[in-house]
Amino acid sequence: MKLNTLLPALLILLAMNSTAQEKMLFSETPEQKEKRLAWWTNDRFGMFIHWGLYALPARHEWVKNREALTDSAYQHYFDYFNPDLYNPREWAKMAKAAGMKYAVITSKHHEGFCLFDSKFTDYKATKTPIGRDLLKEFVEAFRAEGLKIGFYYSLIDWHHPDFTIDRVHPQRAKTDAEYDQLNKGRDMAKYRTYLHNQVRELLTNYGKIDILWLDFSYPGKHGKGHEDWNSVDLIKMVRKLQPGIIVNDRLDLRDYADGGDFVTPEQYKVAEWPTENGRRVPWETCQTFSGSWGYYRDEATWKDVRQLLVLLIESVSKGGNLLLNVGPTGRGKFDARAQSSLNGMGKWMELNSRSIYQCTQAPDEYARPEHSLLTYNPVTKRLYVHLLDYPLQNFTLPGYKGKIKYAQFLHDASEIRFSAPAGHGYKTNGLGSNDLNLSLPVVKPDVEIPVIELMLAD
Ligand code: GLC
């Protein structure tokens, strides 16, 4: 066949392919979506909270899976769950002091235990010795401190009798025959109804909910994906009950351009602003202070405050958010190590949060100076240079000549003087003719990561 007879067919195929990628569930324009997400892209920094029965074994929230525990072996964590020191107002104050603006808590994690008083199960906090709807108290406390509210809800459920045993289940099998045997009498359709009912409760009984964080899908053999959850109907219900809500991307709805509002790189730093079909997408990285989400007494790989700050700044410098996780103890307190990290971040944020909130990746025309990270506020048109490795007195802003009106340290608003290279391009100091030189004090200011605020020329 000749190319010119093939061509129209090829073009149709290409067009079909691109409409497939752009399949939509909702009729929302990109501008409307941007508006719906505006508070979240503005706020940049949130707290994740993983809290459930696994706080008692205190050796990872996947302990039931890792140790292949049966329901009965896991039962004592339910029987003894009594977080008597739980004071969510205190949690909210700590989140706020760290500079966090929203919080996402596990209403139910993979173990199936519910912090909330669900009509559809007895496997919930109100039936444990604490006997209270812990989620309700959380919502009230965090709202009172002015933080936005998010619910994490596990799609997975290792306790529900109708949830079929799959490859990530604590009772996972070795052979297909074994799976068939184990799943006799289990009915995913019933579980699906339970899941939809619970999500409806969460989005009906607790007032306005700002974020829904569903976790997670693992399609394929002995896995679960959008058909198991009936993700399409689920997300439609969610958006109907809470039209302003923001939903993450773990429903296995990649076929739809709007099957999730933001992508969720977990426990790694993105190399650059993530894109889909060539467009930059909203993103949030979720990260732990140490190597576990749930309280893990003996885990020792805690990141230091500086690493955490770099993580936050770097996320914003690539247009993203950071959701940083605390795993409260079985008594209902934040781990002391988490508290001290939060304090350290708060100390920096108190003076420097202006380089975080409302900020994003800097326009390409501003090159990144040596050993620094840039963020940019498109509203105030200010550029922030985060000095990761405090320089000597002279600091080059490459190609910035004519681009800035004023420079100061952010933490104390003290002026930083700058100059363009003198002479006729004769280099004595390594400056190019379009560079600027900032004169910094030799002694590093007493802030973990000093920030230079640049007022840009119009
Ligand atoms: C993973 C883990 C889970 C944790 C989540 C947070 O999916 O399974 O324990 O809640 O990451 O993103």
XYZ file of N, CA and C and ligand atoms in Angstrom, residues 48 50 54 60-62 106 109-110 152 156 158 213 215-216 250 264 266-267 286-287 293-294 325, ligand 1:
84
model
N 1.006 14.236 57.304
C 0.368 12.937 57.144
C 0.353 12.309 58.533
N -0.330 8.564 60.322
C -0.670 7.145 60.256
C -0.874 6.644 61.680
N -1.766 -0.720 64.687
C -0.342 -1.033 64.504
C 0.573 -0.176 65.371
N 5.986 -1.196 62.428
C 5.526 -0.925 61.048
C 4.032 -1.172 60.897
N 3.395 -0.297 60.110
C 1.940 -0.432 59.893
C 1.592 -1.640 59.018
N 2.605 -2.233 58.415
C 2.378 -3.455 57.629
C 2.672 -4.715 58.455
N -5.144 8.751 58.624
C -5.661 7.432 58.234
C -6.980 7.145 58.948
N -6.578 2.143 57.828
C -5.408 1.694 57.060
C -5.637 0.261 56.592
N -4.619 -0.349 55.982
C -4.807 -1.671 55.374
C -5.310 -2.715 56.372
N -7.236 9.954 54.738
C -6.667 8.810 54.036
C -7.654 7.679 54.278
N -7.580 -1.121 50.478
C -7.242 -2.473 50.929
C -7.820 -2.698 52.326
N -7.472 -5.804 55.271
C -7.010 -7.133 55.671
C -7.834 -7.736 56.810
N -7.562 10.817 50.323
C -6.308 10.154 49.946
C -6.558 8.648 49.965
N -5.826 4.681 49.060
C -4.576 3.923 48.950
C -4.871 2.428 48.956
N -4.415 1.627 48.088
C -3.825 1.867 46.795
C -4.206 0.745 45.854
N -4.549 7.194 43.305
C -4.248 5.766 43.473
C -5.453 4.849 43.252
N 1.470 11.190 43.252
C 1.939 11.014 44.635
C 3.264 10.263 44.749
N 6.212 8.659 46.185
C 6.332 8.276 47.601
C 7.765 7.937 47.962
N 8.283 8.587 48.951
C 9.606 8.294 49.509
C 10.765 8.477 48.526
N 4.916 12.180 49.404
C 4.686 11.824 50.813
C 5.947 11.149 51.323
N 6.309 11.538 52.525
C 7.592 11.108 53.074
C 7.468 10.882 54.573
N 5.660 4.373 58.438
C 4.559 5.346 58.513
C 3.900 5.266 59.879
N 3.628 4.037 60.302
C 3.095 3.853 61.654
C 4.227 3.962 62.670
N 5.056 12.702 57.270
C 4.271 11.806 58.124
C 4.758 11.667 59.571
C 2.238 2.844 50.943
C 2.062 1.931 52.140
C 1.274 2.501 53.216
C 1.324 3.988 53.378
C 1.364 4.695 52.064
C 1.538 6.169 52.160
O 1.219 2.720 50.029
O 1.418 0.745 51.768
O 1.543 1.849 54.400
O 0.154 4.322 54.004
O 2.352 4.175 51.283
O 1.674 6.702 50.888
